[in-house]
mmCIF file of C-alpha atoms in Angstrom:
data_model
loop_
_atom_site.group_PDB
_atom_site.id
_atom_site.type_symbol
_atom_site.label_atom_id
_atom_site.label_comp_id
_atom_site.label_asym_id
_atom_site.label_seq_id
_atom_site.Cartn_x
_atom_site.Cartn_y
_atom_site.Cartn_z
ATOM 1 C CA MET A 232 3.476 2.772 -32.416
ATOM 2 C CA SER A 233 5.981 0.337 -30.915
ATOM 3 C CA SER A 234 9.657 0.070 -31.806
ATOM 4 C CA GLU A 235 11.816 -2.969 -31.168
ATOM 5 C CA PHE A 236 15.398 -3.056 -29.932
ATOM 6 C CA ASP A 237 17.977 -5.589 -28.843
ATOM 7 C CA ALA A 238 18.843 -4.802 -25.223
ATOM 8 C CA THR A 239 22.273 -3.928 -23.941
ATOM 9 C CA PRO A 240 23.235 -4.802 -20.347
ATOM 10 C CA GLY A 241 22.031 -2.490 -17.567
ATOM 11 C CA ARG A 242 18.949 -1.104 -15.829
ATOM 12 C CA LEU A 243 15.843 -1.193 -17.992
ATOM 13 C CA ASP A 244 15.066 2.539 -17.774
ATOM 14 C CA VAL A 245 18.688 3.529 -18.456
ATOM 15 C CA VAL A 246 18.976 1.183 -21.431
ATOM 16 C CA VAL A 247 15.680 2.290 -23.005
ATOM 17 C CA ALA A 248 16.598 5.959 -22.557
ATOM 18 C CA ALA A 249 19.936 5.359 -24.309
ATOM 19 C CA LEU A 250 18.371 3.390 -27.151
ATOM 20 C CA THR A 251 15.526 5.818 -27.830
ATOM 21 C CA GLY A 252 17.112 9.140 -26.890
ATOM 22 C CA ALA A 253 14.106 9.910 -24.689
ATOM 23 C CA PRO A 254 14.608 11.559 -21.278
ATOM 24 C CA ARG A 255 14.924 8.988 -18.522
ATOM 25 C CA ALA A 256 11.979 10.498 -16.615
ATOM 26 C CA ASP A 257 9.768 10.008 -19.693
ATOM 27 C CA VAL A 258 11.013 6.451 -20.073
ATOM 28 C CA GLN A 259 10.123 5.722 -16.445
ATOM 29 C CA ARG A 260 6.586 6.976 -17.110
ATOM 30 C CA VAL A 261 6.403 4.778 -20.194
ATOM 31 C CA ILE A 262 7.504 1.746 -18.159
ATOM 32 C CA ALA A 263 4.979 2.531 -15.407
ATOM 33 C CA ALA A 264 2.245 2.847 -18.030
ATOM 34 C CA GLY A 265 3.086 -0.579 -19.449
ATOM 35 C CA GLY A 266 4.696 0.741 -22.645
ATOM 36 C CA VAL A 267 7.890 -1.330 -22.402
ATOM 37 C CA LYS A 268 8.053 -5.096 -22.674
ATOM 38 C CA VAL A 269 11.088 -7.319 -22.175
ATOM 39 C CA ASP A 270 10.741 -10.516 -24.194
ATOM 40 C CA GLY A 271 6.998 -9.917 -24.153
ATOM 41 C CA ARG A 272 6.676 -9.176 -20.420
ATOM 42 C CA MET A 273 6.322 -5.924 -18.497
ATOM 43 C CA ARG A 274 9.128 -5.291 -16.014
ATOM 44 C CA ARG A 275 9.971 -2.702 -13.371
ATOM 45 C CA LYS A 276 12.160 0.271 -14.290
ATOM 46 C CA SER A 277 14.997 -1.188 -12.168
ATOM 47 C CA PHE A 278 14.905 -4.577 -13.924
ATOM 48 C CA GLN A 279 18.441 -5.678 -14.797
ATOM 49 C CA LEU A 280 18.990 -6.593 -18.424
ATOM 50 C CA HIS A 281 21.727 -9.076 -19.301
ATOM 51 C CA GLY A 282 21.884 -8.008 -22.943
ATOM 52 C CA GLY A 283 20.245 -9.559 -25.979
ATOM 53 C CA GLU A 284 16.666 -9.405 -24.679
ATOM 54 C CA ARG A 285 14.044 -8.152 -27.133
ATOM 55 C CA LEU A 286 12.611 -4.791 -26.100
ATOM 56 C CA GLU A 287 9.265 -3.491 -27.339
ATOM 57 C CA VAL A 288 8.938 0.233 -26.631
ATOM 58 C CA ASP A 289 5.840 2.388 -27.169
ATOM 59 C CA LEU A 290 6.779 5.938 -26.217
ATOM 60 C CA SER A 291 3.173 7.084 -26.637
ATOM 61 C CA ALA A 292 2.181 5.044 -23.575
ATOM 62 C CA HIS A 293 2.993 7.916 -21.233
ATOM 63 C CA ALA A 294 0.847 10.446 -23.101
ATOM 64 C CA ALA A 295 -0.742 12.777 -20.600
ATOM 65 C CA ARG A 296 -4.285 11.982 -19.590
ATOM 66 C CA GLU A 297 -6.742 14.019 -17.640
ATOM 67 C CA PRO A 298 -6.848 12.933 -13.981
ATOM 68 C CA THR A 299 -10.236 11.431 -13.191
ATOM 69 C CA GLY A 300 -12.045 9.620 -10.426
ATOM 70 C CA ALA A 301 -14.509 10.253 -7.660
ATOM 71 C CA PRO A 302 -13.411 12.628 -4.882
ATOM 72 C CA VAL A 303 -11.957 11.024 -1.761
ATOM 73 C CA PRO A 304 -12.908 12.085 1.778
ATOM 74 C CA ILE A 305 -10.518 14.633 3.283
ATOM 75 C CA ARG A 306 -9.913 14.391 7.035
ATOM 76 C CA TYR A 307 -7.253 17.112 7.332
ATOM 77 C CA ARG A 308 -5.815 19.599 4.873
ATOM 78 C CA ASP A 309 -3.481 22.576 4.883
ATOM 79 C CA GLU A 310 -0.939 23.979 2.426
ATOM 80 C CA HIS A 311 1.647 21.342 3.383
ATOM 81 C CA LEU A 312 -0.237 18.051 3.496
ATOM 82 C CA VAL A 313 -3.545 16.278 3.283
ATOM 83 C CA VAL A 314 -4.885 13.275 5.213
ATOM 84 C CA VAL A 315 -7.418 11.258 3.240
ATOM 85 C CA ALA A 316 -9.652 8.277 3.912
ATOM 86 C CA LYS A 317 -8.768 5.947 1.031
ATOM 87 C CA PRO A 318 -11.665 3.785 -0.110
ATOM 88 C CA ALA A 319 -11.117 0.068 -0.562
ATOM 89 C CA GLY A 320 -10.524 -0.942 -4.155
ATOM 90 C CA VAL A 321 -8.469 2.150 -5.026
ATOM 91 C CA VAL A 322 -4.769 1.685 -5.816
ATOM 92 C CA THR A 323 -2.590 4.327 -4.139
ATOM 93 C CA HIS A 324 -0.557 5.242 -7.226
ATOM 94 C CA PRO A 325 0.096 3.978 -10.776
ATOM 95 C CA THR A 326 2.224 0.854 -11.063
ATOM 96 C CA ALA A 327 4.056 -0.990 -13.809
ATOM 97 C CA ALA A 328 0.992 -3.223 -14.165
ATOM 98 C CA GLY A 329 -1.148 -0.267 -15.204
ATOM 99 C CA ARG A 330 -2.658 3.026 -14.148
ATOM 100 C CA GLY A 331 -6.389 2.516 -13.705
ATOM 101 C CA ASP A 332 -8.235 4.532 -11.072
ATOM 102 C CA THR A 333 -5.659 5.590 -8.477
ATOM 103 C CA LEU A 334 -5.650 7.784 -5.399
ATOM 104 C CA VAL A 335 -3.111 10.055 -7.120
ATOM 105 C CA ASP A 336 -5.513 10.536 -10.037
ATOM 106 C CA ARG A 337 -8.382 11.356 -7.717
ATOM 107 C CA LEU A 338 -6.405 13.890 -5.700
ATOM 108 C CA GLN A 339 -5.153 15.588 -8.845
ATOM 109 C CA ALA A 340 -8.690 15.695 -10.225
ATOM 110 C CA MET A 341 -9.714 17.426 -6.990
ATOM 111 C CA GLY A 342 -7.085 20.089 -7.654
ATOM 112 C CA ILE A 343 -4.908 19.164 -4.673
ATOM 113 C CA PRO A 344 -1.224 19.976 -5.288
ATOM 114 C CA LEU A 345 1.089 17.007 -4.716
ATOM 115 C CA ALA A 346 4.802 17.133 -3.931
ATOM 116 C CA ALA A 347 6.892 16.628 -7.059
ATOM 117 C CA ALA A 348 9.594 15.038 -4.891
ATOM 118 C CA GLY A 349 7.578 11.838 -4.823
ATOM 119 C CA GLY A 350 8.241 11.280 -8.535
ATOM 120 C CA SER A 351 6.104 11.560 -11.632
ATOM 121 C CA GLU A 352 4.007 8.468 -10.897
ATOM 122 C CA ARG A 353 3.683 8.815 -7.126
ATOM 123 C CA PRO A 354 3.763 12.560 -6.363
ATOM 124 C CA GLY A 355 3.356 13.291 -2.669
ATOM 125 C CA ILE A 356 2.941 9.631 -1.707
ATOM 126 C CA VAL A 357 4.718 9.096 1.618
ATOM 127 C CA HIS A 358 3.296 5.656 2.387
ATOM 128 C CA ARG A 359 0.800 3.304 0.794
ATOM 129 C CA LEU A 360 -2.192 1.155 1.586
ATOM 130 C CA ASP A 361 -2.953 -2.019 -0.339
ATOM 131 C CA ALA A 362 -5.742 -1.647 -2.893
ATOM 132 C CA GLY A 363 -8.079 -3.744 -0.747
ATOM 133 C CA THR A 364 -7.305 -1.841 2.462
ATOM 134 C CA SER A 365 -9.352 1.196 3.482
ATOM 135 C CA GLY A 366 -8.427 4.004 5.825
ATOM 136 C CA LEU A 367 -6.147 6.911 6.600
ATOM 137 C CA LEU A 368 -3.231 7.999 4.465
ATOM 138 C CA VAL A 369 -1.094 11.151 4.633
ATOM 139 C CA VAL A 370 -0.008 12.750 1.347
ATOM 140 C CA ALA A 371 2.516 15.601 1.045
ATOM 141 C CA CYS A 372 1.629 18.735 -0.904
ATOM 142 C CA THR A 373 5.101 20.309 -0.825
ATOM 143 C CA ASP A 374 8.609 18.945 -1.237
ATOM 144 C CA ASP A 375 9.624 20.174 2.226
ATOM 145 C CA ALA A 376 6.740 18.327 3.872
ATOM 146 C CA TYR A 377 7.481 15.237 1.785
ATOM 147 C CA GLY A 378 11.095 15.060 2.914
ATOM 148 C CA ILE A 379 10.275 15.502 6.595
ATOM 149 C CA LEU A 380 7.410 13.005 6.522
ATOM 150 C CA GLN A 381 9.638 10.467 4.788
ATOM 151 C CA GLY A 382 12.169 10.886 7.591
ATOM 152 C CA GLN A 383 9.478 10.416 10.222
ATOM 153 C CA MET A 384 8.405 7.216 8.490
ATOM 154 C CA ARG A 385 11.972 5.885 8.408
ATOM 155 C CA ARG A 386 12.422 6.643 12.111
ATOM 156 C CA HIS A 387 9.060 5.009 12.932
ATOM 157 C CA GLU A 388 7.729 8.273 14.372
ATOM 158 C CA VAL A 389 4.378 8.042 12.590
ATOM 159 C CA GLU A 390 1.821 6.043 14.569
ATOM 160 C CA ARG A 391 -0.303 3.825 12.328
ATOM 161 C CA ARG A 392 -2.966 1.562 13.742
ATOM 162 C CA TYR A 393 -5.161 -0.886 11.890
ATOM 163 C CA LEU A 394 -8.201 -2.984 12.718
ATOM 164 C CA ALA A 395 -8.139 -6.559 11.435
ATOM 165 C CA LEU A 396 -10.688 -9.340 11.864
ATOM 166 C CA VAL A 397 -8.865 -12.677 11.899
ATOM 167 C CA ARG A 398 -9.904 -16.296 11.926
ATOM 168 C CA GLY A 399 -9.785 -18.159 15.188
ATOM 169 C CA ALA A 400 -8.596 -17.137 18.637
ATOM 170 C CA PRO A 401 -4.998 -15.972 19.224
ATOM 171 C CA ALA A 402 -3.553 -17.422 22.421
ATOM 172 C CA HIS A 403 -2.474 -14.064 23.884
ATOM 173 C CA ASP A 404 -4.206 -10.720 24.254
ATOM 174 C CA ARG A 405 -1.002 -8.938 23.284
ATOM 175 C CA PHE A 406 1.758 -10.304 21.101
ATOM 176 C CA THR A 407 4.413 -9.245 18.624
ATOM 177 C CA VAL A 408 5.387 -10.908 15.361
ATOM 178 C CA GLU A 409 8.969 -10.381 14.255
ATOM 179 C CA ALA A 410 9.493 -12.173 10.975
ATOM 180 C CA PRO A 411 11.572 -10.952 8.000
ATOM 181 C CA LEU A 412 9.717 -10.692 4.726
ATOM 182 C CA GLY A 413 10.806 -11.335 1.160
ATOM 183 C CA ARG A 414 9.183 -11.577 -2.251
ATOM 184 C CA ARG A 415 8.468 -14.771 -4.155
ATOM 185 C CA ALA A 416 7.101 -13.733 -7.552
ATOM 186 C CA ALA A 417 3.921 -11.737 -6.785
ATOM 187 C CA ARG A 418 3.646 -12.958 -3.188
ATOM 188 C CA ILE A 419 5.255 -11.778 0.024
ATOM 189 C CA VAL A 420 6.504 -14.561 2.299
ATOM 190 C CA VAL A 421 8.340 -14.986 5.576
ATOM 191 C CA ASP A 422 11.991 -15.346 4.560
ATOM 192 C CA ARG A 423 14.357 -15.839 7.491
ATOM 193 C CA VAL A 424 17.414 -16.061 5.244
ATOM 194 C CA GLN A 425 17.211 -13.125 2.835
ATOM 195 C CA GLY A 426 14.111 -11.262 4.004
ATOM 196 C CA ARG A 427 14.033 -7.706 5.350
ATOM 197 C CA ALA A 428 13.317 -7.247 9.055
ATOM 198 C CA ALA A 429 9.644 -6.690 9.846
ATOM 199 C CA SER A 430 7.852 -6.269 13.180
ATOM 200 C CA THR A 431 4.166 -5.863 14.031
ATOM 201 C CA GLY A 432 2.494 -5.526 17.411
ATOM 202 C CA PHE A 433 -1.002 -6.908 17.940
ATOM 203 C CA GLU A 434 -3.611 -6.428 20.645
ATOM 204 C CA VAL A 435 -6.968 -8.178 20.990
ATOM 205 C CA ARG A 436 -9.848 -5.730 20.830
ATOM 206 C CA GLU A 437 -12.720 -8.226 20.880
ATOM 207 C CA ARG A 438 -13.035 -12.014 20.950
ATOM 208 C CA LEU A 439 -15.953 -13.493 18.990
ATOM 209 C CA SER A 440 -17.090 -17.069 18.561
ATOM 210 C CA LEU A 441 -15.401 -17.654 15.188
ATOM 211 C CA ALA A 442 -13.064 -14.706 14.839
ATOM 212 C CA THR A 443 -11.072 -12.090 16.759
ATOM 213 C CA LEU A 444 -10.879 -8.347 16.206
ATOM 214 C CA LEU A 445 -7.270 -7.189 16.526
ATOM 215 C CA GLU A 446 -5.531 -3.849 16.531
ATOM 216 C CA ALA A 447 -2.285 -3.988 14.565
ATOM 217 C CA SER A 448 0.629 -1.578 14.999
ATOM 218 C CA PRO A 449 3.280 -2.077 12.307
ATOM 219 C CA ARG A 450 6.731 -1.012 13.484
ATOM 220 C CA THR A 451 8.173 -1.355 9.991
ATOM 221 C CA GLY A 452 6.541 -0.677 6.644
ATOM 222 C CA ARG A 453 6.989 -3.750 4.460
ATOM 223 C CA THR A 454 4.593 -4.630 1.662
ATOM 224 C CA HIS A 455 1.649 -6.767 2.919
ATOM 225 C CA GLN A 456 3.329 -6.890 6.325
ATOM 226 C CA ILE A 457 0.250 -7.190 8.557
ATOM 227 C CA ARG A 458 -1.393 -9.691 6.242
ATOM 228 C CA VAL A 459 1.624 -12.003 6.013
ATOM 229 C CA HIS A 460 2.440 -11.778 9.724
ATOM 230 C CA LEU A 461 -1.103 -12.789 10.632
ATOM 231 C CA GLN A 462 -1.046 -15.650 8.152
ATOM 232 C CA ALA A 463 2.190 -16.807 9.796
ATOM 233 C CA THR A 464 0.474 -16.975 13.201
ATOM 234 C CA GLY A 465 -2.267 -19.211 11.814
ATOM 235 C CA HIS A 466 -4.848 -16.433 12.108
ATOM 236 C CA PRO A 467 -5.201 -14.940 8.617
ATOM 237 C CA ILE A 468 -7.349 -11.877 7.999
ATOM 238 C CA VAL A 469 -10.900 -12.886 7.134
ATOM 239 C CA GLY A 470 -11.559 -12.208 3.465
ATOM 240 C CA ASP A 471 -7.879 -12.144 2.470
ATOM 241 C CA ARG A 472 -7.848 -14.569 -0.435
ATOM 242 C CA ALA A 473 -4.134 -14.042 -1.124
ATOM 243 C CA TYR A 474 -3.030 -15.009 2.385
ATOM 244 C CA GLY A 475 -5.325 -17.742 3.622
ATOM 245 C CA GLY A 476 -8.412 -15.800 4.699
ATOM 246 C CA ALA A 477 -10.928 -16.946 2.099
ATOM 247 C CA GLY A 478 -13.581 -19.565 2.769
ATOM 248 C CA ASP A 479 -16.922 -20.111 4.447
ATOM 249 C CA LEU A 480 -16.476 -17.534 7.197
ATOM 250 C CA ALA A 481 -15.653 -14.746 4.740
ATOM 251 C CA ARG A 482 -18.684 -15.657 2.649
ATOM 252 C CA ALA A 483 -20.943 -15.801 5.708
ATOM 253 C CA LEU A 484 -19.804 -12.319 6.733
ATOM 254 C CA GLY A 485 -20.298 -10.949 3.225
ATOM 255 C CA LEU A 486 -16.629 -9.975 2.855
ATOM 256 C CA ARG A 487 -15.325 -9.335 -0.632
ATOM 257 C CA ARG A 488 -11.955 -8.024 0.524
ATOM 258 C CA PRO A 489 -9.628 -8.388 3.519
ATOM 259 C CA PHE A 490 -11.049 -7.032 6.783
ATOM 260 C CA LEU A 491 -8.195 -4.555 7.228
ATOM 261 C CA HIS A 492 -8.725 -0.865 7.947
ATOM 262 C CA ALA A 493 -6.237 1.894 8.811
ATOM 263 C CA TRP A 494 -8.295 3.461 11.579
ATOM 264 C CA ARG A 495 -5.790 5.784 13.282
ATOM 265 C CA LEU A 496 -2.934 7.984 12.079
ATOM 266 C CA ALA A 497 -0.904 10.219 14.424
ATOM 267 C CA PHE A 498 2.243 12.265 13.743
ATOM 268 C CA ASP A 499 3.888 15.616 14.352
ATOM 269 C CA HIS A 500 3.120 18.125 11.608
ATOM 270 C CA PRO A 501 6.270 18.363 9.453
ATOM 271 C CA ILE A 502 6.308 22.182 9.505
ATOM 272 C CA SER A 503 4.494 23.375 12.632
ATOM 273 C CA ALA A 504 5.282 20.298 14.802
ATOM 274 C CA ALA A 505 1.687 20.379 16.066
ATOM 275 C CA ARG A 506 0.376 16.920 16.900
ATOM 276 C CA ILE A 507 -2.091 15.518 14.366
ATOM 277 C CA ASP A 508 -4.131 12.553 15.602
ATOM 278 C CA ILE A 509 -6.972 11.365 13.377
ATOM 279 C CA THR A 510 -9.276 8.358 13.580
ATOM 280 C CA GLU A 511 -11.542 6.890 10.914
ATOM 281 C CA PRO A 512 -14.491 4.588 11.704
ATOM 282 C CA LEU A 513 -14.976 1.308 9.896
ATOM 283 C CA PRO A 514 -16.577 1.700 6.452
ATOM 284 C CA ASP A 515 -20.008 0.182 5.961
ATOM 285 C CA ASP A 516 -18.873 -3.136 4.472
ATOM 286 C CA LEU A 517 -16.550 -3.907 7.388
ATOM 287 C CA ALA A 518 -18.982 -2.592 10.002
ATOM 288 C CA ASP A 519 -21.674 -4.880 8.575
ATOM 289 C CA ALA A 520 -19.290 -7.863 8.584
ATOM 290 C CA LEU A 521 -18.355 -7.194 12.213
ATOM 291 C CA ALA A 522 -22.021 -6.957 13.196
ATOM 292 C CA ARG A 523 -22.647 -10.322 11.566
ATOM 293 C CA ALA A 524 -19.667 -11.832 13.360
ATOM 294 C CA ARG A 525 -21.009 -10.545 16.662
ATOM 295 C CA GLY A 526 -24.303 -12.242 15.862
ATOM 296 C CA ASP A 527 -22.543 -15.621 15.995
ATOM 297 C CA LEU A 528 -23.320 -16.470 12.399
ATOM 298 C CA GLN A 529 -22.329 -20.027 11.569
ATOM 299 C CA PRO A 530 -20.622 -20.296 8.184
#
């Protein structure tokens, strides 16, 4: 049952916790589950209230639910961490827009312990892949591993490589895109005034008649970074409807999502320091699309 309040100034989660008397951690779960609306709209926990907004709060929205979902392929596992092959279409963790079927849910349903340090909604999550992106992801099982892996990510010590099929033919076999990124509503855009620095290296793996297979090496970890950087070059990822990759070619190749796959992940184990280097082949839908592209299909 929802209650309504007039907001006071401050962060949304802090204000709701003060108004309801609920622990802030519970309020954050309520917000992530979509149980708080500001003037009829869901907002992030860090949303800044000016005061006077109408808050609708349903504290039952964070009620515990049994983790569910199909198991995900495990490529490496020990007591400290797990490396999984995330399927396309699976969100990494719950968001303010809803929970749904997430990687976190699936791992918990498999009985894999996840580091509490990641927070109640994203336990163990060190980095993310977009819902439409498949491939390798490392998840921490202990708080110690989580902290060390987070540091490795910040220092760019984790090697992440992606395969992307893009429209057209880039002029150079190797090139780097350095373009700061910012958010405009739900979209990420190149923003050279207020954007955060972002850098991605690219290397041509195969040139085809209508498309090019690239290997991408992000040197920073911004949201949608590879996708937006490729759009900025005029060579969007085939199948990426959000960033210019939809159209006849995507349909001809049978693509229902962006051709973007995290195929390699390499890092030093956070506890033993042993080198972990894992590769993941293209899933069937992308392998089929690449085979069609190699057959010189005309859209």
